[in-house]
Coordinates of C-alpha atoms (C1' of nucleotides) in Angstrom, one line a residue:
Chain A
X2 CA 20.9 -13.2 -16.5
X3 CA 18.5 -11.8 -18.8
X4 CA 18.4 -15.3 -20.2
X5 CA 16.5 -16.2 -17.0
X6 CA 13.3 -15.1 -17.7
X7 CA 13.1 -17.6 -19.7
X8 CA 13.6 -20.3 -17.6
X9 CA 10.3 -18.8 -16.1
X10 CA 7.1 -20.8 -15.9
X11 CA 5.5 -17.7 -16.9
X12 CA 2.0 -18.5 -16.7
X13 CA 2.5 -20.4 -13.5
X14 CA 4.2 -16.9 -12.1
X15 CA 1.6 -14.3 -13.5
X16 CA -0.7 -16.6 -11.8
X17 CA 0.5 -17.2 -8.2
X18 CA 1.8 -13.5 -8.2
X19 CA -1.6 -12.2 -9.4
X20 CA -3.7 -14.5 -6.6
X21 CA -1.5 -14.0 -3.7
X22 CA -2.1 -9.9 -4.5
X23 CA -6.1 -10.2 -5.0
X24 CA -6.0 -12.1 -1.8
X25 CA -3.3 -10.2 0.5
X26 CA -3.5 -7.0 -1.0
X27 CA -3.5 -3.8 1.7
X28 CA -6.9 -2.0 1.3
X29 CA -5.4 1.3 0.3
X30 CA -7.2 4.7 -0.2
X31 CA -6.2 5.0 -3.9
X32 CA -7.0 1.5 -4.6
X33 CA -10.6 2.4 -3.9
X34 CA -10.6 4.4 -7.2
X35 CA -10.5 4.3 -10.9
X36 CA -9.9 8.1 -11.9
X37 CA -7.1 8.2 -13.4
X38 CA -6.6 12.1 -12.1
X39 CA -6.7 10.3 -8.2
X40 CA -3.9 7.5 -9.3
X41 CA -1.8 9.7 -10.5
X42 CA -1.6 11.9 -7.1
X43 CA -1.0 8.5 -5.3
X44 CA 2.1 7.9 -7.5
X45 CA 3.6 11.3 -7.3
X46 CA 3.0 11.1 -3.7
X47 CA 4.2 7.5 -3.2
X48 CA 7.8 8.7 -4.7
X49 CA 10.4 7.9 -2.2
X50 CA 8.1 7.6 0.0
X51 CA 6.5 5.3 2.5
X52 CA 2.8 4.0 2.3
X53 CA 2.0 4.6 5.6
X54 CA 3.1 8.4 5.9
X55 CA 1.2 8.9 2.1
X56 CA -2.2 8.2 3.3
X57 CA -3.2 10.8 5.2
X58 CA -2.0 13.7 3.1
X59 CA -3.3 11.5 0.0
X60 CA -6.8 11.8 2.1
X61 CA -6.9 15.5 2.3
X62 CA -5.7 16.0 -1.0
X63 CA -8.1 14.3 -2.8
X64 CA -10.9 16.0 -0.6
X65 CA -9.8 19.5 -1.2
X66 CA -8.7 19.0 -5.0
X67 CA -11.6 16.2 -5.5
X68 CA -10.7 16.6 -9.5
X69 CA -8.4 17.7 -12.0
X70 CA -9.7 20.7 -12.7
X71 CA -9.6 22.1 -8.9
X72 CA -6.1 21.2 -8.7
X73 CA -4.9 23.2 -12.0
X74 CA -7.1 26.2 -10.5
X75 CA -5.5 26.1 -7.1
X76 CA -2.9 28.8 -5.9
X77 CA 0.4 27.2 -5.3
X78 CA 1.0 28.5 -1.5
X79 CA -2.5 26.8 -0.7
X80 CA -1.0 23.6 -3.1
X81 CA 2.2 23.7 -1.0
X82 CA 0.7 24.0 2.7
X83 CA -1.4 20.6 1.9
X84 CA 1.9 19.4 0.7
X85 CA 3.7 20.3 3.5
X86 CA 6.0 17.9 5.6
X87 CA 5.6 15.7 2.9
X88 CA 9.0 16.4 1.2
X89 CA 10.1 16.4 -2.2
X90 CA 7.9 19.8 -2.9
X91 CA 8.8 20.4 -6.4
X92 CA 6.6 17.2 -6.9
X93 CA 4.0 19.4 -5.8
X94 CA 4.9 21.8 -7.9
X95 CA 5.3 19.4 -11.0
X96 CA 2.2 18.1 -10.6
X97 CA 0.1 21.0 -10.8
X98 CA 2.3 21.7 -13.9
X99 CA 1.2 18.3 -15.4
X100 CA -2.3 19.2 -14.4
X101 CA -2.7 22.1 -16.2
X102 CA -1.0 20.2 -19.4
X103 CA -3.7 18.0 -19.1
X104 CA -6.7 20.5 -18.5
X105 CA -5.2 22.8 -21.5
X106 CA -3.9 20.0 -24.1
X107 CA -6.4 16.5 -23.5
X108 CA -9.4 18.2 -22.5
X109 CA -8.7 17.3 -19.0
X110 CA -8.7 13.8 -19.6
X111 CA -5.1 12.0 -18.7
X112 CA -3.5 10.8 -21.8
X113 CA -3.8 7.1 -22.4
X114 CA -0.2 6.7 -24.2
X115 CA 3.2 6.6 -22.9
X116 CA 4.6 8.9 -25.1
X117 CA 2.3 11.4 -24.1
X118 CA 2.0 10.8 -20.3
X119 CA 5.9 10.6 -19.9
X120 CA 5.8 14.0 -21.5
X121 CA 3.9 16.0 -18.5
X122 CA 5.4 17.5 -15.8
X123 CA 7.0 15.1 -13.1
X124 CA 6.1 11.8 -14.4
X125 CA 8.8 9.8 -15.4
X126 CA 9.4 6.1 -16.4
X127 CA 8.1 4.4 -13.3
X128 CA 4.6 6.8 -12.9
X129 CA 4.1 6.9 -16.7
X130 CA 3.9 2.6 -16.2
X131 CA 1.8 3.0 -12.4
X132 CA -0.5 5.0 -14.2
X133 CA -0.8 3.4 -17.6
X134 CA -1.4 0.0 -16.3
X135 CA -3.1 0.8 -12.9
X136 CA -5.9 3.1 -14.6
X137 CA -5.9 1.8 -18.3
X138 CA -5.0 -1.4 -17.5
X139 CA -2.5 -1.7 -19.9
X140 CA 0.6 -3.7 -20.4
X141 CA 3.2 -0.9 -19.1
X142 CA 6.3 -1.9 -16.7
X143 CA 6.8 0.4 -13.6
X144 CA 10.2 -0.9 -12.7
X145 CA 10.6 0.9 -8.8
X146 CA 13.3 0.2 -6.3
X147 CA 10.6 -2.7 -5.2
X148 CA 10.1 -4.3 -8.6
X149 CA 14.2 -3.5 -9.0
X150 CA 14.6 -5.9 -5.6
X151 CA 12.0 -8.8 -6.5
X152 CA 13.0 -9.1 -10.2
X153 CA 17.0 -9.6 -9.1
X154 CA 16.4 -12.2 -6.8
X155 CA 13.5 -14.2 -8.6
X156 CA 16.0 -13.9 -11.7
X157 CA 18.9 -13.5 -9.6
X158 CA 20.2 -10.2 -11.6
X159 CA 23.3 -8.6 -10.1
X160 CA 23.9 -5.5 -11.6
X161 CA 24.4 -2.8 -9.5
X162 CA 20.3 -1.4 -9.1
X163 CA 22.1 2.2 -7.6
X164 CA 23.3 2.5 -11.7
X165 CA 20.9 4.6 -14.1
X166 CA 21.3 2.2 -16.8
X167 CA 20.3 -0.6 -14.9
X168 CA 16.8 0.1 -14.1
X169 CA 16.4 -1.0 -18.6
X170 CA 17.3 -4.5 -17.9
X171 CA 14.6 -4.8 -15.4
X172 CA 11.8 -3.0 -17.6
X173 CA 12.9 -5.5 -20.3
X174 CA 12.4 -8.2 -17.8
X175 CA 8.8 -6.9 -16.7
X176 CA 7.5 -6.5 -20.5
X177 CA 8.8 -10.0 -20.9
X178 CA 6.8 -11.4 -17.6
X179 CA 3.8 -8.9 -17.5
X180 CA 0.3 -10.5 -17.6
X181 CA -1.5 -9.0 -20.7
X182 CA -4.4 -10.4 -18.8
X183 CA -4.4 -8.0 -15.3
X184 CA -1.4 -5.6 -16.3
X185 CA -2.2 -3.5 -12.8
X186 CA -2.5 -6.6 -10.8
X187 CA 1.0 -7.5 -12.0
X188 CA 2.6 -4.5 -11.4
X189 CA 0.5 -3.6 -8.1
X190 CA 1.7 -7.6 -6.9
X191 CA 5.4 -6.7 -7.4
X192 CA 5.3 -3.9 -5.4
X193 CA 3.0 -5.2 -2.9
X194 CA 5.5 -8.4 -3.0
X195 CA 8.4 -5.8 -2.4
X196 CA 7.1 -4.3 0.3
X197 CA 5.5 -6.8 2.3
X198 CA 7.5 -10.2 1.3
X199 CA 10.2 -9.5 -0.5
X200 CA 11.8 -6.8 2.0
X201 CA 15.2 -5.5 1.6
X202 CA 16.8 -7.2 4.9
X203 CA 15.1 -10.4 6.0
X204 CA 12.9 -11.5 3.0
X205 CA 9.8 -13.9 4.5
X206 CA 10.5 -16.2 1.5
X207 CA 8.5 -18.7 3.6
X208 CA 5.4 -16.4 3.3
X209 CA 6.1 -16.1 -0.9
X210 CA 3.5 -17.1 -3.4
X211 CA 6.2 -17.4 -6.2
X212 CA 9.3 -18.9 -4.2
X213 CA 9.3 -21.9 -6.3
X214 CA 9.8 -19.2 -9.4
X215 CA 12.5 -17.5 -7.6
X216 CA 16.4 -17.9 -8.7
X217 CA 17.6 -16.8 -5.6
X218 CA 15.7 -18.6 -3.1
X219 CA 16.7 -21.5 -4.6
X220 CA 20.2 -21.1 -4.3
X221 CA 19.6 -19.4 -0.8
X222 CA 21.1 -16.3 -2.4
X223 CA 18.2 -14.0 -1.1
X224 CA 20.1 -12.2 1.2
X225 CA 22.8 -11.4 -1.6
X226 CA 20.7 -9.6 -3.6
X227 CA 20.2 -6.8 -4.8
X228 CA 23.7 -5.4 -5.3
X229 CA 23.6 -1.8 -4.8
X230 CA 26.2 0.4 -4.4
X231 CA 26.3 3.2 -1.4
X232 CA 25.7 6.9 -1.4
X233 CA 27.6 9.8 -1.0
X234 CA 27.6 11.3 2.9
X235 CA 25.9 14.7 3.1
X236 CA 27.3 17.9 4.0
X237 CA 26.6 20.7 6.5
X238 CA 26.0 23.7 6.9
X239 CA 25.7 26.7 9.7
X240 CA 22.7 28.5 9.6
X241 CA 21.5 31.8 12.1
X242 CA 17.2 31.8 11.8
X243 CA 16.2 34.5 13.5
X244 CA 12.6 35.3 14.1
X245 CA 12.4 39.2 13.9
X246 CA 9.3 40.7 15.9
X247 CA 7.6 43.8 15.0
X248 CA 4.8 44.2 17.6
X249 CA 2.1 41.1 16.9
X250 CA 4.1 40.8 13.7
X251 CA 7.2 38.0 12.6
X252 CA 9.1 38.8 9.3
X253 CA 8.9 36.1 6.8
X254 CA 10.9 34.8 3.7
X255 CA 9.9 32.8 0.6
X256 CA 12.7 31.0 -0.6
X257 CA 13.4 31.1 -4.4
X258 CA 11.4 29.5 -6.8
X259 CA 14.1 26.9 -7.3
X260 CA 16.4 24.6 -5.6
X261 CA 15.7 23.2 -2.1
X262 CA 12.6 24.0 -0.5
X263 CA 11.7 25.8 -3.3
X264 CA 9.1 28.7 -2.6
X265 CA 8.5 27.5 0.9
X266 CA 8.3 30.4 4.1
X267 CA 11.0 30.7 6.7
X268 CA 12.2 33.3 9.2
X269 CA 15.1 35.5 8.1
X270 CA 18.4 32.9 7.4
X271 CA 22.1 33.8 7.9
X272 CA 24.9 31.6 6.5
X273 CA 27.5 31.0 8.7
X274 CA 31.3 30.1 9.5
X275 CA 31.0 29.0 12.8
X276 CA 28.6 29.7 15.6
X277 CA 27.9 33.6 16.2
X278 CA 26.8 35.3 18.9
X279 CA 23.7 37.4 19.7
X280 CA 25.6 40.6 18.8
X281 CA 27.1 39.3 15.3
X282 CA 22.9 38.2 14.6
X283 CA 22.2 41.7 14.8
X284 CA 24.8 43.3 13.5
X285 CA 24.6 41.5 10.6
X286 CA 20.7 42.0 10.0
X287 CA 20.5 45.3 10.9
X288 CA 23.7 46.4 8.2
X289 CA 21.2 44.1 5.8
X290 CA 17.9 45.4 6.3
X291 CA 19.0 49.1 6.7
X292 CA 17.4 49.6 10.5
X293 CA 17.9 48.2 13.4
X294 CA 17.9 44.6 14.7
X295 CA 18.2 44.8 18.8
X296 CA 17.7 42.1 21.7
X297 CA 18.6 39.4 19.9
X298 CA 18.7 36.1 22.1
X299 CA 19.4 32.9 21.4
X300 CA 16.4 30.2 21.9
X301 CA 17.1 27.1 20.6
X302 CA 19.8 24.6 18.5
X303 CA 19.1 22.2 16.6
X304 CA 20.1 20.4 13.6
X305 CA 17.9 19.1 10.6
X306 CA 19.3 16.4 8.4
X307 CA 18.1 16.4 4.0
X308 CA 18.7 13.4 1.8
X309 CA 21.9 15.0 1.0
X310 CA 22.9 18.0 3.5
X311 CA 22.8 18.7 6.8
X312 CA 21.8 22.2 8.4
X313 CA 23.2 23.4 11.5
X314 CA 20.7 25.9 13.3
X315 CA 20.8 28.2 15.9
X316 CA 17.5 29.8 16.5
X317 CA 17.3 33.3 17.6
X318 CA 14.3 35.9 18.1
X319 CA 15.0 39.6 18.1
X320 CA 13.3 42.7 17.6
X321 CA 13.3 45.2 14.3
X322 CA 12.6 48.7 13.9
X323 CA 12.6 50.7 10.8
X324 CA 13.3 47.7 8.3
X325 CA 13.6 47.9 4.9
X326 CA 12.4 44.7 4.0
X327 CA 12.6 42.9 -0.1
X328 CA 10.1 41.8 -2.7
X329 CA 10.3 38.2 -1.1
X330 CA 9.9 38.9 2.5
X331 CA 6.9 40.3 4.5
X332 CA 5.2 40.2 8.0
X333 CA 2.6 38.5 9.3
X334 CA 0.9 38.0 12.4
X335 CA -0.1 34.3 13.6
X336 CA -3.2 33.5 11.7
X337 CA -1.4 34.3 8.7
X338 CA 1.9 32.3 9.4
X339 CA -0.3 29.3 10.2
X340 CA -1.4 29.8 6.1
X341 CA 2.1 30.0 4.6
X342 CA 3.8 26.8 3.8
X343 CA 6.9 25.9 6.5
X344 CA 9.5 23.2 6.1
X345 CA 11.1 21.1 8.6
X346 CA 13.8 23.4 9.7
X347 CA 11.2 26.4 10.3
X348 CA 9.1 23.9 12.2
X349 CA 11.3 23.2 14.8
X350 CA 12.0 27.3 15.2
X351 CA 8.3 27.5 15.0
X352 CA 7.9 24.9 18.1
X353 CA 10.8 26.2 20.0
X354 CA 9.1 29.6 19.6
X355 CA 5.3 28.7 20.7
X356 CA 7.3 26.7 23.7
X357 CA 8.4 30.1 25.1
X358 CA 5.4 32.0 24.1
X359 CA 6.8 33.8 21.4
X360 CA 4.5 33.1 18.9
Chain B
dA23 C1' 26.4 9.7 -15.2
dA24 C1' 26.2 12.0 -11.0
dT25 C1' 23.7 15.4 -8.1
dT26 C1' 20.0 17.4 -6.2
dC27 C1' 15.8 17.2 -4.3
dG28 C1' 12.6 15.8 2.4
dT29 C1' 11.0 13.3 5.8
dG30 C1' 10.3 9.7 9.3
dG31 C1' 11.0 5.0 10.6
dG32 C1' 13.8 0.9 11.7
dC33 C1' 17.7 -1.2 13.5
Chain C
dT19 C1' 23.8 7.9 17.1
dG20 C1' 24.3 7.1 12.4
dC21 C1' 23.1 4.9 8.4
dC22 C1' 19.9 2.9 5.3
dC23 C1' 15.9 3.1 3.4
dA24 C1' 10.7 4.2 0.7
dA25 C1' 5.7 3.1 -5.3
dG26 C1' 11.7 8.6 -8.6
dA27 C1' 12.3 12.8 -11.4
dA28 C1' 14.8 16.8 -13.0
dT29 C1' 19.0 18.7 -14.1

DNA sequence: AATTCGTGGGC
DNA sequence: TGCCCAAGAAT
């Protein structure tokens, strides 16, 4: 398998793959610069992540934190709120961590060496390569599940891409193929290959520049490949949200400062058993915040699927008096709300709460 | 190595 | 509807 890459015209392949990309290649908001700071947002934000939901919060980012230093100054709820919907927010989180490594340690300037890049905050193999090669045009592999699918047919690998261990076989392959000539245009072209050409279901190998290179077209394999092995089904989980009014005011929550939705705001949540009642909502938030937690009414249901949970909601709105609120909760009234930084689950309360008026 | 981390789109 | 997926990293 690995053997294949030799059988590789690899000139011929570095060639056709780097002209079809100049010629086809999407015009891309973070392909219209060169700083290094503004390539490395595009590849935290491009994590799991499609190109087409990226660009417009990769637009507003870079025009509120135009450079390094305005990102590693920023406070992290105004960091969060331009990251929200976006998912994954610890990558936020990370990268402002990395940021400030950068600022403090290299002047500012993003290191130039893997070693050093791979060390910072949220950069791992496959950004440590984007950014090496894409910015310093150097001859890094940046093996992502794109590069993963390309590289298995063209050298018709089958290991099992789903594996940790296999994504090494593949960064071997790339340092054996990459152009030493346009290290960015390689790596960019694999990608671009991946997610244009060389799709998971229904590859247009008719449409492919390096067909005639590729293993598996030859042997009408395509569709075989890549083996990967399913994922684990998600749980779930009952949830009460209940939005607690105190005249204009709505009691809010920051989750902890790990674990899912880490620091984000959300109205006051109750684990569950099963479904309870109005009554139960306000028994138990009253006994909890040491007053009183009356009219509580049901509003809406709804359910909110992660990558690997499920929550169950029912949405309720209710009134307090007297509440002893903690350290991580505190009321705001609606020009504030609209500042803190809401997840998925909170937005759907949010809507089914402007939809009646509520808020 | 296996889990944990979001969200929206496609079929 | 349910499942898979999309430029992965941290634990």
């Amino acid at each position: 398998m690995e053997g294949s890459v030799i059988n590789i015209d690899k000139k011929q392949f570095q060639n056709d793959l780097i002209d079809w990309f100049h010629t086809e290649k999407r015009d891309l908001p973070w392909r219209r610069t060169a700083d290094p700071y503004q390539i490395w947002i595009s590849e935290i934000m491009l994590q799991q992540t499609r190109v087409d939901t990226v660009i417009p919060y990769y637009k507003r980012f870079v025009e509120k934190f135009p450079t390094l230093h305005d990102l590693a100054m920023a406070d992290e709820e105004v960091l969060l709120k331009q990251w929200e919907g976006l998912g994954y927010y610890s990558r936020a989180r990370n990268l402002q961590a990395g940021v400030r490594e950068v600022a403090e340690k290299y002047g500012g300037k993003v290191p130039g060496s893997r070693k050093e890049i791979l060390a910072l905050k949220g950069v791992g193999p496959y950004t440590a390569g984007a950014v090496l090669s894409i910015a310093y045009g150097l001859p890094e592999h940046a093996v992502d599940g794109n590069v993963m699918r390309v590289l298995s047919r063209i050298l018709l690998i089958d290991e099992d891409i789903a594996k940790p261990k296999t994504r090494k076989v593949f960064e071997e392959a790339v340092t054996a193929l990459i152009s030493h000539e346009d290290p960015s245009a390689f790596n960019q072209g694999l990608m671009e290959l991946g997610a244009l050409v060389c799709t998971p279901t229904s590859p247009k190998c008719l449409l492919c520049p390096v067909r005639e290179h590729c293993a598996a077209f030859n042997e009408g394999r395509q569709h075989e490949l890549p083996v990967k092995t399913k994922a684990k089904t998600n749980k779930g989980v009952n949830y009460a949200m209940v939005a607690i009014r105190s005249g204009e005011s709505l009691l809010m929550e920051k989750r902890p400062s790990t674990g899912l939705l880490a620091n984000m705001w959300q109205f006051p949540l109750l684990e569950i058993a099963e479904s309870i009642g109005a009554p139960g909502v306000e028994e138990r938030l009253s006994e909890q915040f040491k007053g009183t937690v009356e009219k509580a009414e049901k509003i809406t249901s709804f359910k909110h699927v992660f990558s690997h949970l499920t929550w169950n909601v029912d949405g309720f709105i209710a009134k307090g008096v007297n509440l002893e609120i903690p350290e991580n909760m505190k009321w705001v009234n609606a020009a504030e709300m609209d500042l803190l930084p809401i997840s998925g689950p909170v937005q759907k309360m949010k809507t089914a709460l402007t939809s009646r008026g509520d808020a």
